[in-house]
Backbone as CSV, one residue per row, in Angstrom:
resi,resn,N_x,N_y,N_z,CA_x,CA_y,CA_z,C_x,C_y,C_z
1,UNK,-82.314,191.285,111.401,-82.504,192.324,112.387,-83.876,192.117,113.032
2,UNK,-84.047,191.895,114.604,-84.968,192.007,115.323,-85.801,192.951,115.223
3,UNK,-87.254,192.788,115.741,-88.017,193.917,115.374,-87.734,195.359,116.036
4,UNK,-87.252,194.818,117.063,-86.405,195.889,118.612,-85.654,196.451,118.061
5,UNK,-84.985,195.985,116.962,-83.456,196.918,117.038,-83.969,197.621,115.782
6,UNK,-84.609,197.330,114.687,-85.649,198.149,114.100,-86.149,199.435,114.539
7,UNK,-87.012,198.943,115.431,-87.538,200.395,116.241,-86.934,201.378,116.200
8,UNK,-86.159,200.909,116.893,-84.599,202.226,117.838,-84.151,202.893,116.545
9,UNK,-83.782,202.066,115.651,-82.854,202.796,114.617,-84.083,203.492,113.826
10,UNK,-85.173,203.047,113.877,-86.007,203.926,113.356,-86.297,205.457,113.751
11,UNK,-86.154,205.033,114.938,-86.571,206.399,116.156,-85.587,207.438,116.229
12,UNK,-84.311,206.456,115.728,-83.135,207.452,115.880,-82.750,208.546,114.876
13,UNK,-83.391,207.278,113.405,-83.636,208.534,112.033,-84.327,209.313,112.240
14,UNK,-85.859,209.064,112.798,-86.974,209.996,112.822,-85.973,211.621,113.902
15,UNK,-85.144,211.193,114.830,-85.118,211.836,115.770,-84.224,213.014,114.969
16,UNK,-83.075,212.567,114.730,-82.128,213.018,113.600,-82.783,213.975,112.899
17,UNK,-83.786,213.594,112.230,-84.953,214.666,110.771,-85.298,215.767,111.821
18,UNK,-85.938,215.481,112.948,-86.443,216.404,113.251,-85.499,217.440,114.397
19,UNK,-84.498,216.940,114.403,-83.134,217.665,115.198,-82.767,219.352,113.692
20,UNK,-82.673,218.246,112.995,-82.314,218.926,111.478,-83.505,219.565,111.070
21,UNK,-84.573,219.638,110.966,-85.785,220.751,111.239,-85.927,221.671,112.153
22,UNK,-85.332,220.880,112.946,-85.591,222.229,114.191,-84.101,223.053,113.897
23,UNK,-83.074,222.452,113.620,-82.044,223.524,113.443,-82.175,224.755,112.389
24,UNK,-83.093,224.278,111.420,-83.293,224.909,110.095,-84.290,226.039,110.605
25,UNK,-85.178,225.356,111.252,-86.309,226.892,111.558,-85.476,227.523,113.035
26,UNK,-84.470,227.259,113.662,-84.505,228.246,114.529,-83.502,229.086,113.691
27,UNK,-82.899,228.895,113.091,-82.172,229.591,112.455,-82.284,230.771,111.608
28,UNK,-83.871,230.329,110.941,-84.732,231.764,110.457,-85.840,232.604,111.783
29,UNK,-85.511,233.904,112.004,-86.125,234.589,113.163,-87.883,234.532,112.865
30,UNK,-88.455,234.217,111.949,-89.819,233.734,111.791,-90.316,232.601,112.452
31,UNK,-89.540,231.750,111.868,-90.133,230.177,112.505,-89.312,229.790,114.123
32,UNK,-89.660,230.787,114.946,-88.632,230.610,116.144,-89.568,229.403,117.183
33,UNK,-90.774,229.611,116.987,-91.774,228.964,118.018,-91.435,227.674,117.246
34,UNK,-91.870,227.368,116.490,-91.706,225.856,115.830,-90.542,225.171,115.796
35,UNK,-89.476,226.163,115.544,-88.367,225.266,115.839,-87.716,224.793,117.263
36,UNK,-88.541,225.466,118.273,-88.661,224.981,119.194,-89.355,224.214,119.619
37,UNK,-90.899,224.224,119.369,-91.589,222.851,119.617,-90.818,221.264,118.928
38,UNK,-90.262,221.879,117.665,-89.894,221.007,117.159,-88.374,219.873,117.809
39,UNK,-87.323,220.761,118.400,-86.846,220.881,119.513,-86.696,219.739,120.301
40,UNK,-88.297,219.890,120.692,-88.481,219.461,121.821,-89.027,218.027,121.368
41,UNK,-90.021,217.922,120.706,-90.132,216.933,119.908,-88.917,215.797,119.359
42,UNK,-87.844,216.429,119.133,-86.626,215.757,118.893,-85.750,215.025,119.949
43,UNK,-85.781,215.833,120.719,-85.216,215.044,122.654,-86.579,214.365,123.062
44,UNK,-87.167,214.394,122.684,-88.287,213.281,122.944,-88.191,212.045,122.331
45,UNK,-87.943,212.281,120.619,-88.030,210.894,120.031,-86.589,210.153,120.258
46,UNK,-86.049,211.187,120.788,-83.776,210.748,120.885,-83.943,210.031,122.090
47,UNK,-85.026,210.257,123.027,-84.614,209.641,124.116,-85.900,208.584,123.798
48,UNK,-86.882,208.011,123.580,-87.250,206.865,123.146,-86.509,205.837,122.307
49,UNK,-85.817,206.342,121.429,-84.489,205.780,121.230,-83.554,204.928,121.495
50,UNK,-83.247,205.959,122.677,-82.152,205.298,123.806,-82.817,204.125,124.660
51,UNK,-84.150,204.393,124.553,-84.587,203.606,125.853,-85.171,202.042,125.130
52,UNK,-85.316,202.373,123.847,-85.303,201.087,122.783,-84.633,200.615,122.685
53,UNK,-83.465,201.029,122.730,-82.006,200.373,122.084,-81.157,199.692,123.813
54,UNK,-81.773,200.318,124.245,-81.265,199.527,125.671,-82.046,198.597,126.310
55,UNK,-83.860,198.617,126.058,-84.225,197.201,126.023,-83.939,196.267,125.067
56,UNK,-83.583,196.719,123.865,-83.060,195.812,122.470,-81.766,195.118,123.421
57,UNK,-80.697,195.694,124.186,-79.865,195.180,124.467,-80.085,194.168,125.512
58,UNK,-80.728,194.420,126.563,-81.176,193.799,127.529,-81.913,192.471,127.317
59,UNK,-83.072,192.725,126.521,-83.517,191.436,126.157,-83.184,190.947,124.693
60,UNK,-82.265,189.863,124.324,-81.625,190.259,122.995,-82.338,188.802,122.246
């Protein structure tokens, strides 16, 4: 496995954990702010991701 396609799938676990954190705190009415930063943080690392895994494809 290339170091590229590494990345991505890395990014994609990391993205995953923190999809699944953020579902967990919005779900308790305390942690509502965080599980939204967190959120957001998650469509951030999902779409670095995508954009890894499609230069992984591009340049192979």
């Amino acid at each position: 496995m290339s170091r590229t396609n590494v990345l991505w799938v890395v990014f994609l676990l990391l993205g995953l954990v923190f999809g699944a954190v953020s579902i967990v705190l919005l779900s308790r009415s305390t942690s509502g702010v965080f599980g939204w930063i967190t959120l957001v943080c998650a469509m951030v690392i999902l779409v670095c991701s995508a954009v890894a895994y499609r230069r992984a494809r591009l340049h192979p």
